[in-house]
Amino acid sequence: MNILVLNCGSSSLKYQLFNMNGEIVLAKGLCERIGIDGSQLKHEPSGKDEFICQKEMKSHTDAVQMVLDALLDANHGVIKSIDEINAVGHRVVHGGEFFVDSAIITDEVIKAVEECSSLAPLHNPPNLIGINACKELMPKVPQVAVFDTSFHQTMPEKAYLYAIPYELYDKHKIRKYGFHGTSHRYVSAEAAKLIGKPLESLKLITCHLGNGASVCAVDKGKSVDTSMGLTPLEGLAMGTRSGDLDPAVIPFIMEKEGLSIKDAENMLNKKSGVLGVSGVSSDFRDIEQAADDGNERANAALELFYYRVAKYVGSYATAMNGVDAIVFTAGLGENSKIARAKISEYFGYLGVKVDTAKNDCRGKAVIFSTDDSTTKALVMPTNEELVIARDSKMLLDK
Ligand code: AMP
């Protein structure tokens, strides 16, 4: 069975085609600048040369068509007929309170995703455009939606309610939803395997530290709290997002700087986080380099970032009344031994001791705490596309 996984952004489309017999990636790629001048497709078929095609893509339908053409091409293709695609799995960012699990896409599902668009105006509309493009081009192929939010629907009310008038929750569904759910779900299950204990017996804290970053408390396999909120802006400081701040800061800045709501939103989402504090970059590699070169603001941005991750971990250890393992994943978590070591320095009270030699790794599953640590620390590479493919297969098999 082959599953095509799609992740549609406003002007981009990432894809991977999996052969689920053995969970092998047959091809992956990226369409960029959809609807903008200079659009291009980069296609990486496994075992063949990379293929780049610069051709106008006016819409996501054009982009999906180009992906299908690339997958079927005589030279750099990996399948012979469209019938070899058994399902399409879509990453959908916001499932609101409608979806506690992934779902086969029906008209009702599309309607519910549309209803969630007001909660994720930047993300759900392009996700829907991708779904509609596939419906148009592959009407007979079943499609599945896998939500960033659904893993966190197990959070208790005390974790997801904001302390604002309850009517706002009733009327507008304003509450914490959380994101990166496919990643937290995947790495917590893989961490349990690496530790060698059933997931249902473990209290885990998963730290997805990439350009977007969030922490999740996973108690017996279920999300009981997470740092992102109604939107991905809450929680940790991130590449360009502010994360938590005093809500009063927002009207204060708007007044002082003469900003509109859109300007303020843009500043908090695009110009803040470690970029805003360091003034260097949103990329942790650049900031680590600048801090190494003596840039004090770069150092301040890193210290602030590490401190906040550590504080969330501490609060989730309290929420679960203990923690068996802390799991690091995503770009920074998987690749930066410095970040892992600096964050882990805060966990002495939890009995985490870093084995420096074991921590000297990148992108592989490793327990990097010493054998006598009472709480383990792990690196676990994430694989959100594989989760989407697995969920799609599981729903199809049903
Ligand atoms: P992601 O959003 O998961 O793709 O993560 C992207 C982030 O990971 C980038 O902003 C980088 O800052 C960070 N990253 C990737 N590789 C490294 C590395 N070797 N050292 C430090 N940071 C890294």
Coordinates of C-alpha atoms and ligand atoms in Angstrom, one line a residue:
M1 CA 0.0 0.0 0.0
N2 CA 1.3 3.5 -1.0
I3 CA 0.3 6.6 0.9
L4 CA 1.0 10.1 -0.3
V5 CA 1.5 12.5 2.6
L6 CA 0.9 16.2 2.0
N7 CA 1.6 19.3 4.1
C8 CA 0.1 22.4 2.5
G9 CA 1.2 25.8 3.6
S10 CA 0.0 29.1 2.1
S11 CA 2.5 29.1 -0.7
S12 CA 4.3 25.7 -0.2
L13 CA 3.5 22.0 -0.4
K14 CA 5.7 19.3 1.2
Y15 CA 5.1 15.7 0.2
Q16 CA 6.4 12.2 0.9
L17 CA 5.2 9.0 -0.8
F18 CA 5.5 6.0 1.5
N19 CA 5.3 2.3 0.6
M20 CA 3.7 1.0 3.8
N21 CA 5.1 -2.5 3.3
G22 CA 8.2 -1.7 5.3
E23 CA 7.4 2.0 5.7
I24 CA 9.8 3.0 3.0
V25 CA 10.0 6.5 1.6
L26 CA 9.7 6.2 -2.2
A27 CA 10.1 9.9 -2.9
K28 CA 9.8 13.3 -1.1
G29 CA 9.8 16.9 -2.2
L30 CA 8.7 20.4 -1.9
C31 CA 6.8 22.9 -4.1
E32 CA 7.7 26.5 -3.2
R33 CA 6.3 29.9 -4.2
I34 CA 2.9 28.6 -5.2
G35 CA 0.9 31.5 -6.6
I36 CA 4.0 33.7 -6.6
D37 CA 6.6 34.4 -9.3
G38 CA 9.5 31.9 -9.5
S39 CA 7.7 28.8 -8.3
Q40 CA 9.6 25.5 -8.3
L41 CA 9.3 21.8 -7.5
K42 CA 12.2 20.0 -5.9
H43 CA 11.7 16.2 -6.1
E44 CA 13.9 13.6 -4.4
P45 CA 13.1 10.1 -5.6
S46 CA 14.8 7.5 -3.5
G47 CA 17.8 5.9 -5.2
K48 CA 17.6 8.3 -8.2
D49 CA 18.9 11.8 -8.9
E50 CA 17.2 14.8 -7.5
F51 CA 15.0 16.7 -10.0
I52 CA 14.2 20.4 -9.9
C53 CA 11.5 21.9 -12.1
Q54 CA 10.9 25.6 -12.3
K55 CA 7.4 26.1 -13.7
E56 CA 4.6 28.4 -12.9
M57 CA 2.2 27.0 -10.2
K58 CA -0.8 29.3 -10.1
S59 CA -2.6 27.3 -7.5
H60 CA -2.2 24.3 -5.1
T61 CA -4.1 22.3 -7.8
D62 CA -1.2 23.1 -10.2
A63 CA 1.3 22.1 -7.5
V64 CA -0.5 18.7 -6.7
Q65 CA -0.6 18.1 -10.5
M66 CA 3.2 18.7 -10.7
V67 CA 3.8 16.4 -7.8
L68 CA 1.8 13.6 -9.5
D69 CA 3.6 14.2 -12.8
A70 CA 7.0 13.9 -11.0
L71 CA 5.9 10.7 -9.2
L72 CA 4.8 9.2 -12.5
D73 CA 7.6 10.5 -14.7
A74 CA 9.5 7.9 -16.7
N75 CA 12.9 9.1 -15.5
H76 CA 12.6 10.4 -12.0
G77 CA 9.2 8.8 -11.1
V78 CA 8.7 6.0 -8.6
I79 CA 5.2 4.7 -9.6
K80 CA 3.7 3.8 -13.0
S81 CA 0.1 4.7 -12.4
I82 CA -1.9 7.0 -10.2
D83 CA -3.8 3.8 -9.1
E84 CA -0.6 2.9 -7.1
I85 CA -1.5 5.8 -4.7
N86 CA -3.9 4.1 -2.2
A87 CA -4.6 7.2 0.0
V88 CA -3.6 10.7 0.6
G89 CA -2.8 11.8 4.2
H90 CA -3.1 15.5 4.9
R91 CA -1.5 17.4 7.8
V92 CA -4.3 19.6 9.1
V93 CA -3.2 22.1 11.8
H94 CA -6.4 22.8 13.7
G95 CA -9.1 20.3 14.5
G96 CA -10.6 22.3 17.4
E97 CA -12.8 20.2 19.7
F98 CA -14.2 18.2 16.8
F99 CA -11.3 15.7 16.3
V100 CA -9.8 13.6 19.0
D101 CA -8.3 11.3 16.3
S102 CA -7.4 11.4 12.6
A103 CA -10.4 11.1 10.2
I104 CA -11.2 9.9 6.7
I105 CA -12.1 13.1 4.9
T106 CA -15.9 13.4 4.1
D107 CA -18.0 16.5 3.4
E108 CA -18.8 16.7 7.2
V109 CA -15.0 16.6 8.0
I110 CA -14.4 19.3 5.5
K111 CA -17.1 21.4 7.1
A112 CA -15.7 21.0 10.6
V113 CA -12.2 21.9 9.3
E114 CA -13.7 25.0 7.8
E115 CA -15.3 25.9 11.1
C116 CA -11.9 25.6 12.7
S117 CA -10.4 28.1 10.2
S118 CA -11.2 31.1 12.5
L119 CA -8.9 29.4 15.1
A120 CA -6.1 28.9 12.6
P121 CA -6.6 31.5 9.8
L122 CA -3.0 31.1 8.5
H123 CA -3.0 27.3 8.5
N124 CA -6.4 25.6 8.0
P125 CA -7.3 27.5 4.7
P126 CA -4.2 26.2 2.8
N127 CA -4.8 22.7 4.3
L128 CA -8.3 22.8 2.9
I129 CA -7.0 24.0 -0.5
G130 CA -4.7 21.0 -0.6
I131 CA -7.6 18.7 0.2
N132 CA -9.8 20.2 -2.5
A133 CA -7.0 20.0 -5.0
C134 CA -6.6 16.3 -4.3
K135 CA -10.3 15.7 -4.5
E136 CA -10.3 17.4 -8.0
L137 CA -7.3 15.5 -9.3
M138 CA -7.7 12.1 -7.6
P139 CA -11.5 11.9 -6.9
K140 CA -11.4 8.1 -6.3
V141 CA -8.5 8.1 -3.8
P142 CA -9.5 8.2 -0.1
Q143 CA -8.1 11.1 1.9
V144 CA -7.3 11.3 5.5
A145 CA -6.9 14.3 7.8
V146 CA -4.3 14.1 10.6
F147 CA -4.6 17.0 13.1
D148 CA -1.8 18.8 15.0
T149 CA -4.3 19.3 17.8
S150 CA -6.0 16.0 18.3
F151 CA -3.4 14.3 20.5
H152 CA -3.9 17.1 23.1
Q153 CA -7.7 16.6 23.3
T154 CA -7.1 14.4 26.3
M155 CA -6.0 17.5 28.4
P156 CA -8.2 18.0 31.4
E157 CA -10.3 21.1 31.7
K158 CA -8.0 22.6 34.4
A159 CA -5.1 22.5 31.8
Y160 CA -7.0 23.8 28.8
L161 CA -9.3 26.5 30.3
Y162 CA -8.0 30.1 30.3
A163 CA -8.9 32.2 33.3
I164 CA -11.0 34.6 31.3
P165 CA -14.9 34.8 31.3
Y166 CA -16.2 31.3 30.7
E167 CA -18.7 32.6 28.2
L168 CA -15.8 33.3 25.8
Y169 CA -15.1 29.5 25.8
D170 CA -18.7 28.7 25.4
K171 CA -19.2 31.2 22.6
H172 CA -15.9 31.2 20.7
K173 CA -14.2 28.0 21.9
I174 CA -11.3 30.1 23.2
R175 CA -9.1 27.6 25.1
K176 CA -5.7 25.9 24.9
Y177 CA -5.6 23.3 22.1
G178 CA -1.8 22.7 21.7
F179 CA 0.0 21.8 18.5
H180 CA 2.9 19.5 17.3
G181 CA 0.6 16.6 18.5
T182 CA 1.8 14.1 15.8
S183 CA 5.3 14.8 16.9
H184 CA 4.7 14.5 20.7
R185 CA 2.7 11.3 20.1
Y186 CA 5.4 9.8 17.9
V187 CA 8.4 10.6 20.0
S188 CA 6.7 9.5 23.3
A189 CA 5.8 6.1 21.8
E190 CA 9.3 5.7 20.4
A191 CA 10.9 6.8 23.7
A192 CA 9.0 4.1 25.6
K193 CA 10.3 1.5 23.1
L194 CA 13.9 2.8 23.6
I195 CA 13.5 2.8 27.4
G196 CA 12.0 -0.7 27.1
K197 CA 8.9 -0.1 29.2
P198 CA 5.2 0.1 28.2
L199 CA 4.1 3.7 27.3
E200 CA 1.1 3.2 29.6
S201 CA 3.5 2.9 32.6
L202 CA 5.5 6.1 31.9
K203 CA 5.4 9.8 32.7
L204 CA 7.2 11.5 29.8
I205 CA 7.9 15.1 29.0
T206 CA 8.6 15.7 25.3
C207 CA 10.3 18.8 24.1
H208 CA 9.8 19.6 20.4
L209 CA 12.5 22.2 19.9
G210 CA 12.6 23.5 16.3
N211 CA 11.8 26.8 14.7
G212 CA 8.4 26.3 16.4
A213 CA 8.8 24.8 19.8
S214 CA 6.5 23.2 22.4
V215 CA 6.7 21.0 25.5
C216 CA 4.1 18.3 26.3
A217 CA 3.4 16.3 29.4
V218 CA 2.6 12.7 28.3
D219 CA 1.1 10.7 31.2
K220 CA 0.6 7.0 30.3
G221 CA 0.6 7.8 26.6
K222 CA -1.9 10.7 26.9
S223 CA -1.2 14.4 26.6
V224 CA -2.2 16.0 29.9
D225 CA -0.7 19.5 29.2
T226 CA 1.2 21.3 26.5
S227 CA 2.8 24.7 26.1
M228 CA 1.2 26.0 22.9
G229 CA -2.3 27.4 23.3
L230 CA -5.3 28.6 21.2
T231 CA -2.6 29.3 18.6
P232 CA 1.1 28.2 18.3
L233 CA 2.1 31.6 19.8
E234 CA 1.8 30.6 23.5
G235 CA 4.5 28.9 25.5
L236 CA 8.2 28.7 24.8
A237 CA 10.2 31.5 23.1
M238 CA 10.7 30.2 19.6
G239 CA 12.6 31.1 16.4
T240 CA 10.5 34.2 15.7
R241 CA 7.5 33.8 18.2
S242 CA 7.4 35.5 21.6
G243 CA 5.8 32.7 23.5
D244 CA 4.4 33.6 26.9
L245 CA 4.3 37.3 28.0
D246 CA 2.2 39.5 30.2
P247 CA -1.0 40.1 28.1
A248 CA -0.8 43.7 29.1
V249 CA 2.4 44.1 27.1
I250 CA 0.4 43.9 23.9
P251 CA -1.9 47.0 24.3
F252 CA 1.1 48.8 25.8
I253 CA 3.3 48.2 22.8
M254 CA 0.4 49.0 20.4
E255 CA -0.1 52.3 22.0
K256 CA 3.6 53.3 22.4
E257 CA 4.6 52.1 18.9
G258 CA 1.3 53.0 17.1
L259 CA 0.7 49.5 16.0
S260 CA -2.5 48.0 14.6
I261 CA -3.8 44.6 15.7
K262 CA -2.2 43.0 12.5
D263 CA 1.1 44.8 13.2
A264 CA 1.2 43.6 16.8
E265 CA 0.3 40.0 15.7
N266 CA 3.0 40.2 13.1
M267 CA 5.6 41.4 15.6
L268 CA 4.8 38.7 18.1
N269 CA 4.8 35.9 15.4
K270 CA 7.5 37.0 13.1
K271 CA 9.9 39.4 14.8
S272 CA 10.1 38.1 18.4
G273 CA 11.5 35.0 20.0
V274 CA 15.2 34.3 19.8
L275 CA 15.4 36.5 16.6
G276 CA 13.9 39.5 18.4
V277 CA 16.1 39.1 21.5
S278 CA 19.4 38.3 19.7
G279 CA 18.9 40.6 16.7
V280 CA 21.0 38.0 14.9
S281 CA 18.8 35.3 13.3
S282 CA 15.9 32.9 14.0
D283 CA 18.3 30.0 13.3
F284 CA 19.8 28.5 16.4
R285 CA 23.0 27.6 14.5
D286 CA 23.6 31.3 13.8
I287 CA 22.8 32.3 17.3
E288 CA 25.1 29.7 18.8
Q289 CA 27.8 30.9 16.6
A290 CA 27.3 34.5 17.4
A291 CA 27.2 33.7 21.2
D292 CA 30.5 31.8 20.7
D293 CA 31.9 34.9 19.1
G294 CA 31.0 37.0 22.1
N295 CA 27.6 38.5 21.1
E296 CA 25.9 39.2 24.4
R297 CA 22.4 39.5 23.0
A298 CA 22.8 36.2 21.2
N299 CA 23.9 34.6 24.5
A300 CA 20.9 36.3 26.3
A301 CA 18.5 34.8 23.7
L302 CA 19.9 31.3 24.2
E303 CA 19.8 31.5 28.0
L304 CA 16.2 32.8 27.9
F305 CA 15.2 30.0 25.6
Y306 CA 16.9 27.2 27.7
Y307 CA 15.5 28.7 30.9
R308 CA 11.9 28.6 29.6
V309 CA 12.2 25.1 28.3
A310 CA 13.5 24.0 31.8
K311 CA 10.6 25.9 33.6
Y312 CA 8.0 24.1 31.5
V313 CA 9.6 20.8 32.1
G314 CA 9.6 21.6 35.9
S315 CA 5.9 22.6 35.8
Y316 CA 5.0 19.4 33.9
A317 CA 6.9 17.2 36.4
T318 CA 4.6 18.8 39.0
A319 CA 1.5 18.3 36.8
M320 CA 2.3 14.6 36.6
N321 CA 3.7 14.3 40.1
G322 CA 6.9 12.9 38.6
V323 CA 8.7 12.2 35.4
D324 CA 10.5 9.1 34.1
A325 CA 12.1 10.7 31.1
I326 CA 12.6 14.0 29.2
V327 CA 12.7 13.6 25.5
F328 CA 14.3 16.1 23.0
T329 CA 13.2 16.2 19.4
A330 CA 13.0 18.4 16.2
G331 CA 15.8 20.5 14.6
L332 CA 17.4 21.9 17.7
G333 CA 16.5 19.1 20.1
E334 CA 17.9 16.4 17.8
N335 CA 21.0 18.3 16.6
S336 CA 22.3 20.6 19.3
K337 CA 24.3 18.9 22.0
I338 CA 24.8 22.4 23.5
A339 CA 21.1 23.1 23.9
R340 CA 20.5 19.6 25.4
A341 CA 23.3 20.0 27.8
K342 CA 22.4 23.5 28.9
I343 CA 18.7 22.7 29.4
S344 CA 19.6 19.5 31.3
E345 CA 21.8 21.5 33.7
Y346 CA 18.5 22.6 35.3
F347 CA 17.4 19.0 36.0
G348 CA 19.8 18.1 38.7
Y349 CA 16.9 18.0 41.2
L350 CA 15.2 15.4 39.0
G351 CA 18.4 13.3 39.1
V352 CA 19.3 13.8 35.4
K353 CA 23.1 13.5 34.8
V354 CA 24.3 14.0 31.3
D355 CA 26.8 11.5 29.8
T356 CA 28.8 13.9 27.7
A357 CA 30.0 11.2 25.3
K358 CA 26.4 9.9 24.7
N359 CA 25.1 13.4 24.2
D360 CA 27.7 14.0 21.5
C361 CA 25.2 12.8 18.8
R362 CA 23.0 14.2 16.1
G363 CA 19.6 13.0 14.8
K364 CA 19.6 9.5 16.3
A365 CA 17.7 7.9 19.1
V366 CA 19.9 7.9 22.2
I367 CA 19.5 7.9 26.0
F368 CA 22.1 10.5 26.8
S369 CA 21.7 10.5 30.6
T370 CA 24.1 8.3 32.7
D371 CA 22.9 4.9 33.7
D372 CA 22.5 5.9 37.3
S373 CA 20.3 9.0 36.5
T374 CA 16.9 8.7 38.3
T375 CA 15.2 10.5 35.4
K376 CA 16.4 9.7 31.9
A377 CA 17.1 12.2 29.1
L378 CA 16.7 11.1 25.5
V379 CA 17.1 12.3 22.0
M380 CA 14.4 10.9 19.7
P381 CA 14.2 12.0 16.0
T382 CA 10.6 12.9 15.1
N383 CA 8.8 11.8 12.0
E384 CA 5.4 13.5 11.6
E385 CA 5.0 12.3 8.0
L386 CA 5.3 8.7 9.1
V387 CA 2.6 9.2 11.7
I388 CA 0.3 10.7 9.0
A389 CA 1.0 7.7 6.7
R390 CA 0.4 5.2 9.5
D391 CA -2.9 6.8 10.6
S392 CA -4.0 6.9 7.0
K393 CA -3.2 3.2 6.6
M394 CA -4.9 2.3 9.8
L395 CA -8.1 4.1 8.9
L396 CA -8.1 2.5 5.4
D397 CA -7.5 -0.9 6.9
K398 CA -10.6 -0.4 9.1
Ligands
AMP1 P1 12.7 22.4 12.6 O1 11.7 23.5 12.7 O2 12.4 21.2 13.5 O3 13.1 22.0 11.2 O4 14.1 23.0 13.3 C1 14.7 24.0 12.7 C2 15.7 24.6 13.7 O5 16.6 23.6 14.1 C3 16.6 25.7 13.0 O6 16.1 26.9 13.2 C4 17.9 25.5 13.6 O7 18.1 26.6 14.5 C5 17.9 24.2 14.4 N1 19.0 23.4 14.1 C6 19.1 22.5 13.1 N2 20.3 21.9 13.1 C7 21.0 22.4 14.1 C8 22.3 22.2 14.7 N3 23.1 21.3 14.2 N4 22.6 22.9 15.8 C9 21.8 23.8 16.3 N5 20.6 24.1 15.8 C10 20.1 23.4 14.8

